[in-house]
Amino acid sequence: MSPKITTELLKQLRQVMKSPKYVQEPVQAYIVPSGDAHQSEYIAPCDCRRAFISGFDGSAGTAIVTEQHAAMWTDGRYFLQAAHQMDNNWTLMKMGLKDTPTQEDWLVSVLPEGSKVGVDPFIIPADQWKRMSKALRSAGHDLVPVKENLIDTIWTDCPHRPCKPLIMLDLSYTGVSWRDKIVALRSKMAERKVLWFVVTALDEVAWLFNLRGSDVEYNPVFFAYAVIGMNTIRLFIDGDRMMDPAVREHLQLDSTLEPEFKIQVMPYGSILSELQAVGASLSPKEKVWLSDKASYALTEAIPKAYRYLTPYTPICIAKAVKNASETEGMRRAHIKDAVALCELFNWLEKEVVPKGTVTEIIAADKAEEFRSQQKDFVELSFATISSTGPNGAIIHYKPVPETNRTLSVNEIYLLDSGAQYKDGTTDVTRTMHFGTPSAYEKECFTYVLKGHIAVSAAIFPNGTKGHLLDSFARSALWDCGLDYLHGTGHGVGSFLNVHEGPCGISYKTFADEPLEAGMIVSDEPGYYEDGSFGIRIENVVLVIPAETKYNFKNRGSLTFEPLTLVPIQTKMIDVNLLTQKECNWVNNYHQKCREVIGAELERQGRHEALQWLIRETEPLARAQ
Amino acid sequence: MSPKITTELLKQLRQVMKSPKYVQEPVQAYIVPSGDAHQSEYIAPCDCRRAFISGFDGSAGTAIVTEQHAAMWTDGRYFLQAAHQMDNNWTLMKMGLKDTPTQEDWLVSVLPEGSKVGVDPFIIPADQWKRMSKALRSAGHDLVPVKENLIDTIWTDCPHRPCKPLIMLDLSYTGVSWRDKIVALRSKMAERKVLWFVVTALDEVAWLFNLRGSDVEYNPVFFAYAVIGMNTIRLFIDGDRMMDPAVREHLQLDSTLEPEFKIQVMPYGSILSELQAVGASLSPKEKVWLSDKASYALTEAIPKAYRYLTPYTPICIAKAVKNASETEGMRRAHIKDAVALCELFNWLEKEVVPKGTVTEIIAADKAEEFRSQQKDFVELSFATISSTGPNGAIIHYKPVPETNRTLSVNEIYLLDSGAQYKDGTTDVTRTMHFGTPSAYEKECFTYVLKGHIAVSAAIFPNGTKGHLLDSFARSALWDCGLDYLHGTGHGVGSFLNVHEGPCGISYKTFADEPLEAGMIVSDEPGYYEDGSFGIRIENVVLVIPAETKYNFKNRGSLTFEPLTLVPIQTKMIDVNLLTQKECNWVNNYHQKCREVIGAELERQGRHEALQWLIRETEPLARAQ
């Protein structure tokens, strides 16, 4: 990996930072965050501006360029990668280390008095703007919005913003029509006494209109905004996608509808001016609801007194609670996904053990191939983590030719992968050994399994937030002085983003919403030993009501049902470390895999994979 | 309980709210919070202003009086009590219910346009002021500081502010001299680049100077502030307490000292003007460190640009980590406390079972009597919760003649009590049955015990925050659909406040600091059934390093050592619900009680209590 040479680019950027063509007054610093205008986790190539200017293409990082300096803030996952990808015009700011200054402190230390710091107001979330603006102002500087993105002005071969055809989801997939979703949204708006709601997150637009797209890799979304009033619906979207008769029919664009359900289609780029018009039309006490993570540009379009900001929007919360159709779709998707993985693991056993010719990349491709054979397969839900031996200890590993290892009978293999099917999204991790695992590897695996089971089998009161379950996943590891440095679970969309809010299971105290029946999260504890191996056991699980002996204050209880039904390699389990209850959990889980996935393998005529499944789901026997 | 008649008082208050003698401009509303100027949890009688004006004397509540209305906000613990104690001049605002307005919303709904809302700036914490001021301002009103407390102007028989003699603690108790504490504090100040630190919490002043007082019941503190500069020490304290030669020597007031250790003693009331002088003397970049919970008055004395606010002060954090002398003192205190409780329980068994003449109040008094026989006993550390049968379900119960029940062989008895000894502070809860508990009572007790053990025996990495352990305490209850509606543990002072920050074990996500070896917290899960019984098992536990098989990232692990050594009634345990590990924990705990407390009972010649201890610590046998 050789670094990107950025001398010329930085020179150009510094010129436009002073050019009256682009900035009202020269800016002494320009911030290039990594997000897009929708604060997406995965972004389109045209939004990879930070990677363009610096060469560093990790998923997290913020670049700041001043007249003299260029600095990049990123976290521990990316220190090495960033150092390799950036030339020596750049200073790497290692976030999380004690001596690393914050962006604000660094700016204050390098800027001449009374400087202007520019940023694209569409790319920076309002809450970040506020924090940074305050810090700069208190040091005598100004954060200023620069309307034209300065990177775009020098990025001559910038790819076009994608504008791919839309997929319509009918009621059998969504369970609720977009009309009924609008009705429900308006009732939430009425409860909070707001007149308008601005939909800025791409997955929220997609969910609301029962549409999907493919503008961003892995996430079935499309570039659009929506503004919902009590009597109006405005959809901001580009391209000829709205010419497609099927889309027009889905959105009833040509039907005679009550005016409050008539969708006005407007250009994607007109959101700001339309929102400013809304802002200008408001009377006192009339409010506009926005996510507090919406861009500064859109937030600022609504005068402060009229803003109603919340960390999670009503769509985010409604979207998280899957209805019966979505749940059934997720079940179907996970059955198909399990079939693909049974095929894969069976194939791996046949190839790895005698031949030793399978690399991480080949295994990942094979997994995709088996998945793509399944009905309604659309694409992967994230870049497959296919890692063997020491690569398994790199939590966000993705095999590339430079790092590609060959699977062998001597190393642990970790596969974290998932797909988008039209009926649901999957995300599953299995850790296996194709030879004979050491006692220590089995011991670590078994602690991780105990943590996985502790979460999966947990019973907890209605209203419990996911972060209260995180320690259950770690307890067995903690007892032996071990741990893992990531959260235990994230929300999963229904044929939508594989990571979604507002719930999760993490030691980090974020403002998560309580778990509710119908929510879907991952359960994925792990253990990683730098330079030798990684272990992770991940199922996607559905929150369901639990039957309990008593019912304190009539609150009701919840538990999880695994949607992922892929065998957990029993060879890796030290049965003596399991309690009888844990042993029963494994056996019941494998029994269910055998029944449900077995039937589907049978139906699909995949007999060899079925034999593999039956072998892998033999009950554990525990010495009493 | 008949309500307090407040018609005349409210009339007087409304007069002073308009009197130019007390307010620059009339205020249309006056807020009476329940705190004192130090944001203490326990307050002196002279600070019970909210109780004076309303009659409601619960520990939490805020009164707001307008020209037309008088309203009281309090939480679920106090709905009944407040309704009984207040006359119908008052509207009860039940916090936590959906339809109850916030104080801000209510004010906005009742005030005429452009109103002024007054509050004593010494009583309201700066963070609360900020929130309320913002809400009022956005509705066109103003929150204004009223220098003279308006309640005090009408409270003709207001008790004097206590000013009791001080207790000096020598090095054998504190382990560190006040001089060394100042040195350590200054080094923390230097790290954060602050020039001044303002000590506003009473327990922080007491801890810093190795002094104790008795100005507030149960908390061995005294009214004082301190302002520490890099070269100056100012102690703001009233009365002739500083005339005591022993105090003068302890503080080296008359010695020739390096100037930076010379304590300037100033009147308690001069803190504001002195702090304003400090504020006025600052140059740019010079900062003053305050708790963000310090009063608005003191916070405002420092211009905003010079303030450095943190949720926990360096003293709060240093105070929480007990040194070897403090830990040894806490151990001694807990041994003495256990002796007193063994005596009490032995006495109760002899009295309750055959005679049935012991009431909750008699039992509480008897507990105090036994404690007071122990060396260095000072006072109780909180009002004893002595509750039998249904009273046990009232979590913050304190027996009064109207509610006083007689202990019997038919009901569960819950005793939550503790004391201040010169060497340490105790807080212990035991739940017992003097007859034969039902299977259901034993079942619930055993779940609570399992939760207690899960926390007490937990092993967790260095750097773990206490709130991550809270669910361990609930897991066994949750499995059966049960729970308890309070946190699991709080920090405990060393001959200081029985509740102290910055750590705790709670499902509420507050900004707790990580647990460290040397910190002391309570472990007190419970189960409460309204109208029938309450169960709680509470030990005070010390955070200690744990030995583990492995040591991930060299972080080291922690666990707890119980300081409380009082038998847990085995009669209440359903042994079949315990795992072997839990059973061993109980037996080891009881073995230690027998050894340590047994030796002390022997030494003190308390033979009957010793026999009781031996009976109560017989090992449990679990059917294999």
PDB file of C-alpha atoms in Angstrom, chain A residues 194-391:
ATOM      1  CA  VAL A 194     -45.387  19.507  15.805  1.00  0.00           C
ATOM      2  CA  LEU A 195     -46.660  20.526  12.381  1.00  0.00           C
ATOM      3  CA  TRP A 196     -43.831  19.226  10.226  1.00  0.00           C
ATOM      4  CA  PHE A 197     -41.433  16.342  10.283  1.00  0.00           C
ATOM      5  CA  VAL A 198     -38.237  16.299   8.203  1.00  0.00           C
ATOM      6  CA  VAL A 199     -36.955  12.869   7.164  1.00  0.00           C
ATOM      7  CA  THR A 200     -33.207  13.128   6.660  1.00  0.00           C
ATOM      8  CA  ALA A 201     -31.836   9.593   7.186  1.00  0.00           C
ATOM      9  CA  LEU A 202     -31.871   7.522   4.003  1.00  0.00           C
ATOM     10  CA  ASP A 203     -33.185   4.360   5.647  1.00  0.00           C
ATOM     11  CA  GLU A 204     -36.042   6.354   7.168  1.00  0.00           C
ATOM     12  CA  VAL A 205     -37.135   7.680   3.774  1.00  0.00           C
ATOM     13  CA  ALA A 206     -36.926   4.163   2.326  1.00  0.00           C
ATOM     14  CA  TRP A 207     -38.892   2.625   5.191  1.00  0.00           C
ATOM     15  CA  LEU A 208     -41.582   5.295   5.160  1.00  0.00           C
ATOM     16  CA  PHE A 209     -42.419   4.881   1.480  1.00  0.00           C
ATOM     17  CA  ASN A 210     -41.866   1.091   1.339  1.00  0.00           C
ATOM     18  CA  LEU A 211     -39.212   1.663  -1.309  1.00  0.00           C
ATOM     19  CA  ARG A 212     -35.658   0.428  -1.548  1.00  0.00           C
ATOM     20  CA  GLY A 213     -32.727   1.461  -3.710  1.00  0.00           C
ATOM     21  CA  SER A 214     -29.100   0.646  -4.344  1.00  0.00           C
ATOM     22  CA  ASP A 215     -27.426   4.047  -4.326  1.00  0.00           C
ATOM     23  CA  VAL A 216     -25.117   2.982  -1.486  1.00  0.00           C
ATOM     24  CA  GLU A 217     -23.314  -0.364  -1.394  1.00  0.00           C
ATOM     25  CA  TYR A 218     -24.706  -2.880   1.138  1.00  0.00           C
ATOM     26  CA  ASN A 219     -27.540  -0.530   2.213  1.00  0.00           C
ATOM     27  CA  PRO A 220     -30.683  -0.750   0.058  1.00  0.00           C
ATOM     28  CA  VAL A 221     -31.351   2.984   0.182  1.00  0.00           C
ATOM     29  CA  PHE A 222     -31.614   5.841  -2.294  1.00  0.00           C
ATOM     30  CA  PHE A 223     -30.757   9.519  -2.087  1.00  0.00           C
ATOM     31  CA  ALA A 224     -33.857  11.397  -1.000  1.00  0.00           C
ATOM     32  CA  TYR A 225     -35.350  13.563   1.702  1.00  0.00           C
ATOM     33  CA  ALA A 226     -38.958  13.879   2.753  1.00  0.00           C
ATOM     34  CA  VAL A 227     -40.884  16.612   4.531  1.00  0.00           C
ATOM     35  CA  ILE A 228     -44.167  15.502   6.055  1.00  0.00           C
ATOM     36  CA  GLY A 229     -46.764  18.048   7.100  1.00  0.00           C
ATOM     37  CA  MET A 230     -50.148  17.382   8.622  1.00  0.00           C
ATOM     38  CA  ASN A 231     -51.661  17.783   5.153  1.00  0.00           C
ATOM     39  CA  THR A 232     -48.753  17.532   2.768  1.00  0.00           C
ATOM     40  CA  ILE A 233     -46.102  15.017   1.745  1.00  0.00           C
ATOM     41  CA  ARG A 234     -43.020  16.191  -0.095  1.00  0.00           C
ATOM     42  CA  LEU A 235     -40.485  13.736  -1.464  1.00  0.00           C
ATOM     43  CA  PHE A 236     -37.170  15.179  -2.655  1.00  0.00           C
ATOM     44  CA  ILE A 237     -35.628  12.775  -5.120  1.00  0.00           C
ATOM     45  CA  ASP A 238     -33.706  13.026  -8.403  1.00  0.00           C
ATOM     46  CA  GLY A 239     -33.521  11.218 -11.680  1.00  0.00           C
ATOM     47  CA  ASP A 240     -36.038   9.557 -13.852  1.00  0.00           C
ATOM     48  CA  ARG A 241     -36.843   7.061 -11.129  1.00  0.00           C
ATOM     49  CA  MET A 242     -40.163   8.785 -10.717  1.00  0.00           C
ATOM     50  CA  MET A 243     -40.931   8.096 -14.387  1.00  0.00           C
ATOM     51  CA  ASP A 244     -41.133   4.359 -13.724  1.00  0.00           C
ATOM     52  CA  PRO A 245     -44.866   3.528 -13.964  1.00  0.00           C
ATOM     53  CA  ALA A 246     -44.551   0.917 -11.228  1.00  0.00           C
ATOM     54  CA  VAL A 247     -43.082   3.515  -8.856  1.00  0.00           C
ATOM     55  CA  ARG A 248     -45.789   5.997  -9.848  1.00  0.00           C
ATOM     56  CA  GLU A 249     -48.426   3.413  -9.093  1.00  0.00           C
ATOM     57  CA  HIS A 250     -46.779   2.393  -5.814  1.00  0.00           C
ATOM     58  CA  LEU A 251     -46.793   6.018  -4.654  1.00  0.00           C
ATOM     59  CA  GLN A 252     -50.195   6.620  -6.310  1.00  0.00           C
ATOM     60  CA  LEU A 253     -48.743   9.685  -8.000  1.00  0.00           C
ATOM     61  CA  ASP A 254     -51.364   9.662 -10.748  1.00  0.00           C
ATOM     62  CA  SER A 255     -54.364   8.658  -8.671  1.00  0.00           C
ATOM     63  CA  THR A 256     -57.046  10.868  -7.329  1.00  0.00           C
ATOM     64  CA  LEU A 257     -56.211  10.938  -3.656  1.00  0.00           C
ATOM     65  CA  GLU A 258     -57.254  12.919  -0.632  1.00  0.00           C
ATOM     66  CA  PRO A 259     -54.916  15.928  -0.706  1.00  0.00           C
ATOM     67  CA  GLU A 260     -53.203  14.910   2.534  1.00  0.00           C
ATOM     68  CA  PHE A 261     -51.892  11.735   0.856  1.00  0.00           C
ATOM     69  CA  LYS A 262     -50.869  13.362  -2.408  1.00  0.00           C
ATOM     70  CA  ILE A 263     -47.079  13.120  -2.715  1.00  0.00           C
ATOM     71  CA  GLN A 264     -45.381  16.161  -4.215  1.00  0.00           C
ATOM     72  CA  VAL A 265     -42.159  15.049  -5.883  1.00  0.00           C
ATOM     73  CA  MET A 266     -39.431  17.678  -5.857  1.00  0.00           C
ATOM     74  CA  PRO A 267     -35.768  17.797  -6.883  1.00  0.00           C
ATOM     75  CA  TYR A 268     -33.334  16.410  -4.301  1.00  0.00           C
ATOM     76  CA  GLY A 269     -31.410  19.696  -4.353  1.00  0.00           C
ATOM     77  CA  SER A 270     -34.435  21.813  -3.484  1.00  0.00           C
ATOM     78  CA  ILE A 271     -34.754  20.532   0.088  1.00  0.00           C
ATOM     79  CA  LEU A 272     -32.989  23.519   1.608  1.00  0.00           C
ATOM     80  CA  SER A 273     -35.030  26.219  -0.083  1.00  0.00           C
ATOM     81  CA  GLU A 274     -38.283  24.348   0.529  1.00  0.00           C
ATOM     82  CA  LEU A 275     -37.417  23.898   4.176  1.00  0.00           C
ATOM     83  CA  GLN A 276     -36.483  27.562   4.474  1.00  0.00           C
ATOM     84  CA  ALA A 277     -39.915  28.389   3.034  1.00  0.00           C
ATOM     85  CA  VAL A 278     -41.518  26.147   5.668  1.00  0.00           C
ATOM     86  CA  GLY A 279     -39.446  27.870   8.338  1.00  0.00           C
ATOM     87  CA  ALA A 280     -40.525  31.297   7.137  1.00  0.00           C
ATOM     88  CA  SER A 281     -44.198  30.307   7.154  1.00  0.00           C
ATOM     89  CA  LEU A 282     -44.398  29.293  10.797  1.00  0.00           C
ATOM     90  CA  SER A 283     -46.442  31.080  13.454  1.00  0.00           C
ATOM     91  CA  PRO A 284     -45.390  31.111  17.117  1.00  0.00           C
ATOM     92  CA  LYS A 285     -45.718  27.692  18.835  1.00  0.00           C
ATOM     93  CA  GLU A 286     -45.618  25.875  15.485  1.00  0.00           C
ATOM     94  CA  LYS A 287     -42.801  23.360  15.529  1.00  0.00           C
ATOM     95  CA  VAL A 288     -40.742  21.364  13.049  1.00  0.00           C
ATOM     96  CA  TRP A 289     -39.394  17.983  14.140  1.00  0.00           C
ATOM     97  CA  LEU A 290     -35.850  17.031  13.150  1.00  0.00           C
ATOM     98  CA  SER A 291     -33.313  14.510  14.310  1.00  0.00           C
ATOM     99  CA  ASP A 292     -30.607  16.219  16.367  1.00  0.00           C
ATOM    100  CA  LYS A 293     -28.169  14.519  14.000  1.00  0.00           C
ATOM    101  CA  ALA A 294     -29.648  16.216  10.918  1.00  0.00           C
ATOM    102  CA  SER A 295     -27.221  18.414   9.025  1.00  0.00           C
ATOM    103  CA  TYR A 296     -26.488  21.907  10.236  1.00  0.00           C
ATOM    104  CA  ALA A 297     -27.776  23.266   6.905  1.00  0.00           C
ATOM    105  CA  LEU A 298     -31.253  21.762   7.270  1.00  0.00           C
ATOM    106  CA  THR A 299     -31.478  22.417  11.001  1.00  0.00           C
ATOM    107  CA  GLU A 300     -30.532  26.036  10.451  1.00  0.00           C
ATOM    108  CA  ALA A 301     -33.291  26.383   7.840  1.00  0.00           C
ATOM    109  CA  ILE A 302     -35.776  26.297  10.699  1.00  0.00           C
ATOM    110  CA  PRO A 303     -35.478  29.234  13.108  1.00  0.00           C
ATOM    111  CA  LYS A 304     -34.353  28.019  16.522  1.00  0.00           C
ATOM    112  CA  ALA A 305     -37.603  28.776  18.306  1.00  0.00           C
ATOM    113  CA  TYR A 306     -39.501  26.493  15.922  1.00  0.00           C
ATOM    114  CA  ARG A 307     -37.201  23.480  16.107  1.00  0.00           C
ATOM    115  CA  TYR A 308     -38.154  20.289  17.906  1.00  0.00           C
ATOM    116  CA  LEU A 309     -35.057  18.061  18.023  1.00  0.00           C
ATOM    117  CA  THR A 310     -34.874  14.506  19.344  1.00  0.00           C
ATOM    118  CA  PRO A 311     -32.057  11.960  19.260  1.00  0.00           C
ATOM    119  CA  TYR A 312     -34.370   9.377  17.698  1.00  0.00           C
ATOM    120  CA  THR A 313     -37.126  10.225  15.274  1.00  0.00           C
ATOM    121  CA  PRO A 314     -40.579   8.603  15.443  1.00  0.00           C
ATOM    122  CA  ILE A 315     -39.710   6.786  12.205  1.00  0.00           C
ATOM    123  CA  CYS A 316     -36.505   5.408  13.689  1.00  0.00           C
ATOM    124  CA  ILE A 317     -38.455   4.044  16.643  1.00  0.00           C
ATOM    125  CA  ALA A 318     -41.372   2.684  14.565  1.00  0.00           C
ATOM    126  CA  LYS A 319     -38.965   1.102  12.074  1.00  0.00           C
ATOM    127  CA  ALA A 320     -37.148  -0.733  14.864  1.00  0.00           C
ATOM    128  CA  VAL A 321     -40.263  -2.595  15.987  1.00  0.00           C
ATOM    129  CA  LYS A 322     -40.883  -5.150  13.269  1.00  0.00           C
ATOM    130  CA  ASN A 323     -44.456  -6.175  12.504  1.00  0.00           C
ATOM    131  CA  ALA A 324     -45.585  -9.735  11.771  1.00  0.00           C
ATOM    132  CA  SER A 325     -44.880  -9.493   8.020  1.00  0.00           C
ATOM    133  CA  GLU A 326     -41.416  -8.100   8.595  1.00  0.00           C
ATOM    134  CA  THR A 327     -40.668 -10.688  11.267  1.00  0.00           C
ATOM    135  CA  GLU A 328     -41.793 -13.504   9.010  1.00  0.00           C
ATOM    136  CA  GLY A 329     -39.664 -12.041   6.226  1.00  0.00           C
ATOM    137  CA  MET A 330     -36.660 -11.903   8.547  1.00  0.00           C
ATOM    138  CA  ARG A 331     -37.270 -15.535   9.512  1.00  0.00           C
ATOM    139  CA  ARG A 332     -37.388 -16.573   5.840  1.00  0.00           C
ATOM    140  CA  ALA A 333     -34.239 -14.583   5.052  1.00  0.00           C
ATOM    141  CA  HIS A 334     -32.395 -16.232   7.933  1.00  0.00           C
ATOM    142  CA  ILE A 335     -33.449 -19.697   6.837  1.00  0.00           C
ATOM    143  CA  LYS A 336     -32.109 -19.051   3.342  1.00  0.00           C
ATOM    144  CA  ASP A 337     -28.963 -17.541   4.781  1.00  0.00           C
ATOM    145  CA  ALA A 338     -28.429 -20.611   6.960  1.00  0.00           C
ATOM    146  CA  VAL A 339     -28.822 -22.871   3.920  1.00  0.00           C
ATOM    147  CA  ALA A 340     -26.078 -20.893   2.168  1.00  0.00           C
ATOM    148  CA  LEU A 341     -23.783 -21.162   5.192  1.00  0.00           C
ATOM    149  CA  CYS A 342     -24.377 -24.899   5.629  1.00  0.00           C
ATOM    150  CA  GLU A 343     -23.362 -25.283   1.981  1.00  0.00           C
ATOM    151  CA  LEU A 344     -20.328 -23.091   2.547  1.00  0.00           C
ATOM    152  CA  PHE A 345     -19.102 -24.845   5.685  1.00  0.00           C
ATOM    153  CA  ASN A 346     -19.646 -28.239   4.129  1.00  0.00           C
ATOM    154  CA  TRP A 347     -17.674 -27.082   1.087  1.00  0.00           C
ATOM    155  CA  LEU A 348     -14.929 -25.602   3.271  1.00  0.00           C
ATOM    156  CA  GLU A 349     -14.523 -28.849   5.177  1.00  0.00           C
ATOM    157  CA  LYS A 350     -14.134 -30.688   1.934  1.00  0.00           C
ATOM    158  CA  GLU A 351     -11.691 -28.188   0.444  1.00  0.00           C
ATOM    159  CA  VAL A 352      -9.634 -26.907   3.337  1.00  0.00           C
ATOM    160  CA  VAL A 353      -8.838 -30.140   5.077  1.00  0.00           C
ATOM    161  CA  PRO A 354      -7.404 -32.201   2.239  1.00  0.00           C
ATOM    162  CA  LYS A 355      -6.380 -29.512  -0.259  1.00  0.00           C
ATOM    163  CA  GLY A 356      -5.460 -26.334   1.601  1.00  0.00           C
ATOM    164  CA  THR A 357      -6.255 -24.148  -1.407  1.00  0.00           C
ATOM    165  CA  VAL A 358      -8.940 -21.903   0.038  1.00  0.00           C
ATOM    166  CA  THR A 359      -7.956 -18.340   0.883  1.00  0.00           C
ATOM    167  CA  GLU A 360      -9.968 -15.845   2.891  1.00  0.00           C
ATOM    168  CA  ILE A 361     -11.051 -14.141  -0.330  1.00  0.00           C
ATOM    169  CA  ILE A 362     -12.066 -17.398  -1.985  1.00  0.00           C
ATOM    170  CA  ALA A 363     -14.099 -18.350   1.081  1.00  0.00           C
ATOM    171  CA  ALA A 364     -15.806 -14.943   1.115  1.00  0.00           C
ATOM    172  CA  ASP A 365     -16.618 -15.214  -2.581  1.00  0.00           C
ATOM    173  CA  LYS A 366     -17.945 -18.727  -2.123  1.00  0.00           C
ATOM    174  CA  ALA A 367     -20.196 -17.525   0.690  1.00  0.00           C
ATOM    175  CA  GLU A 368     -21.571 -14.847  -1.614  1.00  0.00           C
ATOM    176  CA  GLU A 369     -22.055 -17.392  -4.361  1.00  0.00           C
ATOM    177  CA  PHE A 370     -24.111 -19.688  -2.122  1.00  0.00           C
ATOM    178  CA  ARG A 371     -26.152 -16.766  -0.845  1.00  0.00           C
ATOM    179  CA  SER A 372     -26.818 -15.502  -4.349  1.00  0.00           C
ATOM    180  CA  GLN A 373     -28.446 -18.843  -5.165  1.00  0.00           C
ATOM    181  CA  GLN A 374     -31.185 -18.104  -2.653  1.00  0.00           C
ATOM    182  CA  LYS A 375     -34.523 -16.571  -3.593  1.00  0.00           C
ATOM    183  CA  ASP A 376     -34.854 -12.784  -3.398  1.00  0.00           C
ATOM    184  CA  PHE A 377     -31.115 -12.313  -2.794  1.00  0.00           C
ATOM    185  CA  VAL A 378     -30.192  -8.706  -3.513  1.00  0.00           C
ATOM    186  CA  GLU A 379     -26.632  -8.097  -2.331  1.00  0.00           C
ATOM    187  CA  LEU A 380     -24.403  -8.516   0.723  1.00  0.00           C
ATOM    188  CA  SER A 381     -25.349  -6.490   3.798  1.00  0.00           C
ATOM    189  CA  PHE A 382     -21.719  -5.531   4.522  1.00  0.00           C
ATOM    190  CA  ALA A 383     -18.222  -6.434   3.384  1.00  0.00           C
ATOM    191  CA  THR A 384     -17.594 -10.040   4.427  1.00  0.00           C
ATOM    192  CA  ILE A 385     -15.108 -10.468   7.259  1.00  0.00           C
ATOM    193  CA  SER A 386     -13.362 -13.692   6.276  1.00  0.00           C
ATOM    194  CA  SER A 387     -10.338 -14.085   8.491  1.00  0.00           C
ATOM    195  CA  THR A 388      -8.109 -16.866   9.613  1.00  0.00           C
ATOM    196  CA  GLY A 389      -5.511 -17.062  12.370  1.00  0.00           C
ATOM    197  CA  PRO A 390      -4.093 -13.689  13.376  1.00  0.00           C
ATOM    198  CA  ASN A 391      -6.334 -11.841  10.899  1.00  0.00           C
TER     199      ASN A 391
END
